[in-house]
CSV table of C-alpha atoms and ligand atoms in Angstrom, one decimal:
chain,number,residue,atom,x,y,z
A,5,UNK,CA,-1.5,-19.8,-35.6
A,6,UNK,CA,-3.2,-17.8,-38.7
A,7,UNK,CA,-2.0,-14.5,-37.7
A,8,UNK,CA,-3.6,-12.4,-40.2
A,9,UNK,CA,-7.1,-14.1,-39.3
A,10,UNK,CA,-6.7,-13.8,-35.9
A,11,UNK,CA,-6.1,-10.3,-35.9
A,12,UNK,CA,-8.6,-9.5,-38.9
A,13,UNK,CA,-11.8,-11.6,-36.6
A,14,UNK,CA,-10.6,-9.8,-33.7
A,15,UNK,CA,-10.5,-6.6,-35.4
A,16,UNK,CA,-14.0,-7.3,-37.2
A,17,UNK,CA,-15.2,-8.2,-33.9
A,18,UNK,CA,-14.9,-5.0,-31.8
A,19,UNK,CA,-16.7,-2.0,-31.0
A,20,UNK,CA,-16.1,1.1,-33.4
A,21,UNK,CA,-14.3,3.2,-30.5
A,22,UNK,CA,-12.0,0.5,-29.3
A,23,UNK,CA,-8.5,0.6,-30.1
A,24,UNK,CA,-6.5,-2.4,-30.5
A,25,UNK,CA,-2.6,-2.4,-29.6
A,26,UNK,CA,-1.1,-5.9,-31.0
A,27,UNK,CA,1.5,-7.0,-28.6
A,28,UNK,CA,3.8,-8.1,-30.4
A,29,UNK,CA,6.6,-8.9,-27.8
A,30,UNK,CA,9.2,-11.6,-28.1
A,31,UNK,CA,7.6,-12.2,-31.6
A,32,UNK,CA,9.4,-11.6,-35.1
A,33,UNK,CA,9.2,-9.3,-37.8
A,34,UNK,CA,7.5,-11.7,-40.0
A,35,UNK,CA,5.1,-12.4,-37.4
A,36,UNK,CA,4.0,-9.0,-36.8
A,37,UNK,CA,4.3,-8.1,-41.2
A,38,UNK,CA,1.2,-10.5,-41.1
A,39,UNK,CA,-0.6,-8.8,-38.7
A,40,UNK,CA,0.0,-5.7,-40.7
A,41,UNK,CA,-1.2,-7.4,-43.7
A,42,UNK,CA,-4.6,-7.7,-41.7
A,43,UNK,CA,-4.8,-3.8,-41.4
A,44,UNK,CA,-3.1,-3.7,-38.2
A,45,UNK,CA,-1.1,-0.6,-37.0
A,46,UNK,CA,-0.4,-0.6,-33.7
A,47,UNK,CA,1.9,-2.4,-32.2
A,48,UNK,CA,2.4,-2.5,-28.3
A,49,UNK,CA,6.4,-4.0,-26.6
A,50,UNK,CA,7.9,-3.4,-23.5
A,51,UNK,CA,11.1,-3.7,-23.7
A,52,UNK,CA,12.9,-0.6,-25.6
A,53,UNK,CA,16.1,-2.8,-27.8
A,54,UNK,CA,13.3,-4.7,-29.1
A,55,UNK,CA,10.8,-2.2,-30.3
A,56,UNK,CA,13.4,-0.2,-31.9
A,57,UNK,CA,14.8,-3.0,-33.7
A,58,UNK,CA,11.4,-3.8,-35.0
A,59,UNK,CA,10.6,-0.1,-36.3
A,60,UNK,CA,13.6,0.2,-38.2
A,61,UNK,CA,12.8,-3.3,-39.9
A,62,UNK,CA,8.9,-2.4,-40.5
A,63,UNK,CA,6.7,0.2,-41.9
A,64,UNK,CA,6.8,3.6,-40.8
A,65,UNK,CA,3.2,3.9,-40.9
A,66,UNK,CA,3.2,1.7,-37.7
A,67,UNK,CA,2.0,3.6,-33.8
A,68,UNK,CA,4.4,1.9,-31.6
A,69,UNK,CA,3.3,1.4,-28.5
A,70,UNK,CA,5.8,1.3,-24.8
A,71,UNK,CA,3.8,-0.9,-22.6
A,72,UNK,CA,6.1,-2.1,-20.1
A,73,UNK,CA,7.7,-0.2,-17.1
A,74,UNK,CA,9.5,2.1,-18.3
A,75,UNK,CA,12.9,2.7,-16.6
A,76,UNK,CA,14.0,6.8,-16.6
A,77,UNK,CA,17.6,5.8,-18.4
A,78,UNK,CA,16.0,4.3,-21.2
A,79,UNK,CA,13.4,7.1,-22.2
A,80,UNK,CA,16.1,8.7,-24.6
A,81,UNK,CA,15.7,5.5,-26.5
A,82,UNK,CA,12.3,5.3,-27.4
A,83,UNK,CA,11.7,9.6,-27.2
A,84,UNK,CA,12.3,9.4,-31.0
A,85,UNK,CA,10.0,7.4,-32.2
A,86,UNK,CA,7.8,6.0,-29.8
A,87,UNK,CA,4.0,7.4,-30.5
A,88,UNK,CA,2.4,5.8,-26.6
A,89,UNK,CA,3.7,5.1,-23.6
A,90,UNK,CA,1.2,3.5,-21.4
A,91,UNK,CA,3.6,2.9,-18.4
A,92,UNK,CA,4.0,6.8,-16.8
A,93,UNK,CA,3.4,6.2,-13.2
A,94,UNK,CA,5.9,8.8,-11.5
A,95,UNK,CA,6.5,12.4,-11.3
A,96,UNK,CA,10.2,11.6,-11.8
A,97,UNK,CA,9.6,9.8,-14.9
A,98,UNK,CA,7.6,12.3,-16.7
A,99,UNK,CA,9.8,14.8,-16.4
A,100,UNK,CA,12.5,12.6,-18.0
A,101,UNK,CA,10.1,12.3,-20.9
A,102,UNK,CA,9.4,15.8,-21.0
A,103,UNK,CA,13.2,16.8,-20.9
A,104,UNK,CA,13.6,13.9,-23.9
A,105,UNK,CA,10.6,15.1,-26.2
A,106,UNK,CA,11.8,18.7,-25.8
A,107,UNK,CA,15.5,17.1,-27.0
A,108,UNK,CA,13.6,15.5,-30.3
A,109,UNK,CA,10.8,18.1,-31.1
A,110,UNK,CA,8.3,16.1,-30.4
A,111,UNK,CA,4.9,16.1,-28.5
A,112,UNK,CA,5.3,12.5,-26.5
A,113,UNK,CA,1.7,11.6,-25.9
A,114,UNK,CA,1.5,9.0,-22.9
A,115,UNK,CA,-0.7,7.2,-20.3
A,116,UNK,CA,-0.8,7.3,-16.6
A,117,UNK,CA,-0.6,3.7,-15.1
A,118,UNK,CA,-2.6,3.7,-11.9
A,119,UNK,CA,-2.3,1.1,-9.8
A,120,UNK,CA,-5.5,-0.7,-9.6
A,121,UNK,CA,-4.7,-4.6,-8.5
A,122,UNK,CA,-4.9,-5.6,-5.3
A,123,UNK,CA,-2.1,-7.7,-5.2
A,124,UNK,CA,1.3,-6.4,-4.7
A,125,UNK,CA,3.8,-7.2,-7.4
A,126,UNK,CA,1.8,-4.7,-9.8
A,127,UNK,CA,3.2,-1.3,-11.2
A,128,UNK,CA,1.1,2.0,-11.4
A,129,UNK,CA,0.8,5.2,-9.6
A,130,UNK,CA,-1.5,5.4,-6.6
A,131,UNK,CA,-4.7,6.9,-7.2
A,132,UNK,CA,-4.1,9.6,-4.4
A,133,UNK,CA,-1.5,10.9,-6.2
A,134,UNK,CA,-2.9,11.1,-10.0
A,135,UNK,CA,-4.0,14.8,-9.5
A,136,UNK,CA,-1.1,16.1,-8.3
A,137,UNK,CA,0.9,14.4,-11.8
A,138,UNK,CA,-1.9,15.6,-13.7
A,139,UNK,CA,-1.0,19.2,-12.3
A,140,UNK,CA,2.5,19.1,-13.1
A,141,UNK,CA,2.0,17.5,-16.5
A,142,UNK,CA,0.0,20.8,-17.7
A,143,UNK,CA,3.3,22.9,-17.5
A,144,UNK,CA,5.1,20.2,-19.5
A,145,UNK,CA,5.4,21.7,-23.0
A,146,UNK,CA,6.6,18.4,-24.8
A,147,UNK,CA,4.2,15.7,-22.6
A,148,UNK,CA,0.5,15.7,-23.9
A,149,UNK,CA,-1.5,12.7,-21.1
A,150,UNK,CA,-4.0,11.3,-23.0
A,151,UNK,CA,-5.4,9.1,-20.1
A,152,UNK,CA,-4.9,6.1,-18.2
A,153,UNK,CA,-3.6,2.5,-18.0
A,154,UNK,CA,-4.3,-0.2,-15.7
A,155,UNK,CA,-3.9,-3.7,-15.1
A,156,UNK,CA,-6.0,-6.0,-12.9
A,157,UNK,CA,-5.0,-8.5,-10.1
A,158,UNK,CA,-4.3,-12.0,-12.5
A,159,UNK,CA,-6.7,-14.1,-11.0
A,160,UNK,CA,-9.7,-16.3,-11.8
A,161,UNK,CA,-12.2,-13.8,-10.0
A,162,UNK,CA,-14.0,-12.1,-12.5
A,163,UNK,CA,-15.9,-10.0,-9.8
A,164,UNK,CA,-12.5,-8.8,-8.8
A,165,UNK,CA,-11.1,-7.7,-12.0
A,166,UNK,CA,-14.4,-5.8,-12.5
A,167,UNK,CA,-14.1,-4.0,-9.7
A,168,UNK,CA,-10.7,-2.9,-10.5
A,169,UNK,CA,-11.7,-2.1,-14.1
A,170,UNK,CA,-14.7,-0.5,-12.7
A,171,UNK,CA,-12.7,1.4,-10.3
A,172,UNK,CA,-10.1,3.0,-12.8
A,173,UNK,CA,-13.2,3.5,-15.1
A,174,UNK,CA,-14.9,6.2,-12.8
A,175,UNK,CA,-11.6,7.9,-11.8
A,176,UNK,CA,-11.3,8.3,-16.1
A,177,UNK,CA,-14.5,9.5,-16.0
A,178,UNK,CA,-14.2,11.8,-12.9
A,179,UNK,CA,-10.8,13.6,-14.3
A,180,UNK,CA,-11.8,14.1,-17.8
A,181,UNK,CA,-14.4,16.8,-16.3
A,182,UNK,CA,-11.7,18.8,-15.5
A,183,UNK,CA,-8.7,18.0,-18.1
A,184,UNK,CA,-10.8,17.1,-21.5
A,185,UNK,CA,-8.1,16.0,-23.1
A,186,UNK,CA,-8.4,12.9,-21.6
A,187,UNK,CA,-9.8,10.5,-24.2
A,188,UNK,CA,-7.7,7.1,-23.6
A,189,UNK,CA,-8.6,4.4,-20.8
A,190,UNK,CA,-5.9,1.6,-21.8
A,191,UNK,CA,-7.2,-2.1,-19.6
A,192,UNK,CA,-8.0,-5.0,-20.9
A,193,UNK,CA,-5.9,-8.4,-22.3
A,194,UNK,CA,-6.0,-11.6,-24.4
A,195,UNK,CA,-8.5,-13.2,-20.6
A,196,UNK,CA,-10.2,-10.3,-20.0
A,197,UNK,CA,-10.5,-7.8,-22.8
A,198,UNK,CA,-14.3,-8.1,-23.3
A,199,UNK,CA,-15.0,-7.7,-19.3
A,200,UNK,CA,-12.4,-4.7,-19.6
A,201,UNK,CA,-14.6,-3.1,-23.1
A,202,UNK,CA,-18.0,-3.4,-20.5
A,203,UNK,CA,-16.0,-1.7,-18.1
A,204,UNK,CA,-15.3,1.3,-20.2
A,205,UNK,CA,-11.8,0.5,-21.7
A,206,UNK,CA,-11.3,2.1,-25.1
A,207,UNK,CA,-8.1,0.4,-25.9
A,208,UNK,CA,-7.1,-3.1,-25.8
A,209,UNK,CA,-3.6,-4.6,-25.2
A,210,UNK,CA,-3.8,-8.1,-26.9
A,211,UNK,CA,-0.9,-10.1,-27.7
A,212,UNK,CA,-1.4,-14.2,-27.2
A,213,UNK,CA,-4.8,-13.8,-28.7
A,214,UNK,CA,-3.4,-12.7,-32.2
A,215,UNK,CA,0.4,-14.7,-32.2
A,216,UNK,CA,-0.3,-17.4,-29.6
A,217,UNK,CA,1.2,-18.2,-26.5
A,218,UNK,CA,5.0,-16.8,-26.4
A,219,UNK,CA,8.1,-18.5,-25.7
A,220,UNK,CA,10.1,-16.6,-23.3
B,1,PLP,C1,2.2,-8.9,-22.4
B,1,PLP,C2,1.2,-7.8,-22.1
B,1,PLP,C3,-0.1,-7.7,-22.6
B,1,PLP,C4,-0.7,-8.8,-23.5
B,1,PLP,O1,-0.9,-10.0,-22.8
B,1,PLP,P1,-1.7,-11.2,-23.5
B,1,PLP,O2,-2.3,-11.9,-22.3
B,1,PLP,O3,-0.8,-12.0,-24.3
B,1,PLP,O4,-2.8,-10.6,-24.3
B,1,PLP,C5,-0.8,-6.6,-22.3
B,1,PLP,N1,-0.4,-5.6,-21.5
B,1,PLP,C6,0.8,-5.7,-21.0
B,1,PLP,C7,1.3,-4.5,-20.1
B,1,PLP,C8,1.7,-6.7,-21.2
B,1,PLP,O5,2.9,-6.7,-20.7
């Protein structure tokens, strides 16, 4: 695997208002300095021991990114440093991050997941309740949602995952007419990241496709 070319084709290779987070989960320091070396700065993990290892090791000039589900005792880890978190998909949770931005003077941007897959073993908030978190997140002093996060049903069926990217694509579209600072749609993956960029996704979460297939 030639890291640094991987990432530099695949960053060469997408549109100008696409944003790529590297996922760099399970893989080392080293692995991720040479995607840095390609002009990468974001860097996208999901579990919270990990990620903070790897920011004190690397760069400061790094955007790390919480992509994983996020548990509400774990917040106070990553509230000091973490610049995204894509995985927001409670009330409950939000106001932990609220209480834990407030603690560290910061301004935690983050993402709503919404779950979008048909299948049931998937994460997200359901859609019927996105306005009512979107209500409660504008009294929030320290939370600043940026937009949304989604991940399709894993399966073959390209039709499918279209209409579930399609799907989260016109709710984006719908709620940033009334909150405008909604600017982030987060889908898309090393199989389906070009089908995702058609669908309207501005950010890409990309790991295998940059350090090759990971050894858990
Ligand atoms: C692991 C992971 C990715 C990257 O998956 P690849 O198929 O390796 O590109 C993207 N998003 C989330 C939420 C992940 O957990």
């Amino acid at each position: 695997m030639d890291i640094k070319a991987n990432t530099s084709s695949l960053l060469k290779s997408l549109p100008g208002h696409v944003r790529l987070v590297a996922v760099s989960k399970t893989k080392s320091v080293a692995e991720i300095k040479a995607s840095y070396e390609a002009g990468q700065r974001i860097f996208g993990e999901n579990k919270i021991q990990e990620m903070a290892s790897k920011w004190e090791a690397l760069p400061k000039d790094i955007s790390w990114h919480m992509i994983g589900h996020v548990q509400r005792n774990k917040v106070k880890y990553m509230a000091p440093f973490v610049d995204l978190i894509h995985g927001v998909e409670s009330l409950k949770l939000l106001q932990e991050i609220q209480k834990q931005a407030l603690k560290n003077n910061r301004i935690q941007r983050c993402l709503i997941q919404i779950r979008i897959a048909e299948e049931e073993s998937k994460f997200g908030l359901p859609p019927d309740q996105l306005n009512a978190v979107l209500e409660a997140a504008e009294s929030m002093s320290h939370v600043k949602v940026i937009g949304f996060m989604g991940m399709a049903t894993f399966t073959e069926d390209q039709a499918q995952i279209a209409s579930e990217f399609k799907f989260l694509n016109s709710l984006f579209e719908a709620s940033k007419k009334k909150w405008p600072k909604l600017t982030t749609l987060s889908m898309g993956m090393s199989g389906d990241y070009p089908l995702a960029i058609e669908c309207g996704s501005n950010m890409i979460r990309v790991g295998s496709k940059i350090f090759g297939r990971r050894n858990y």
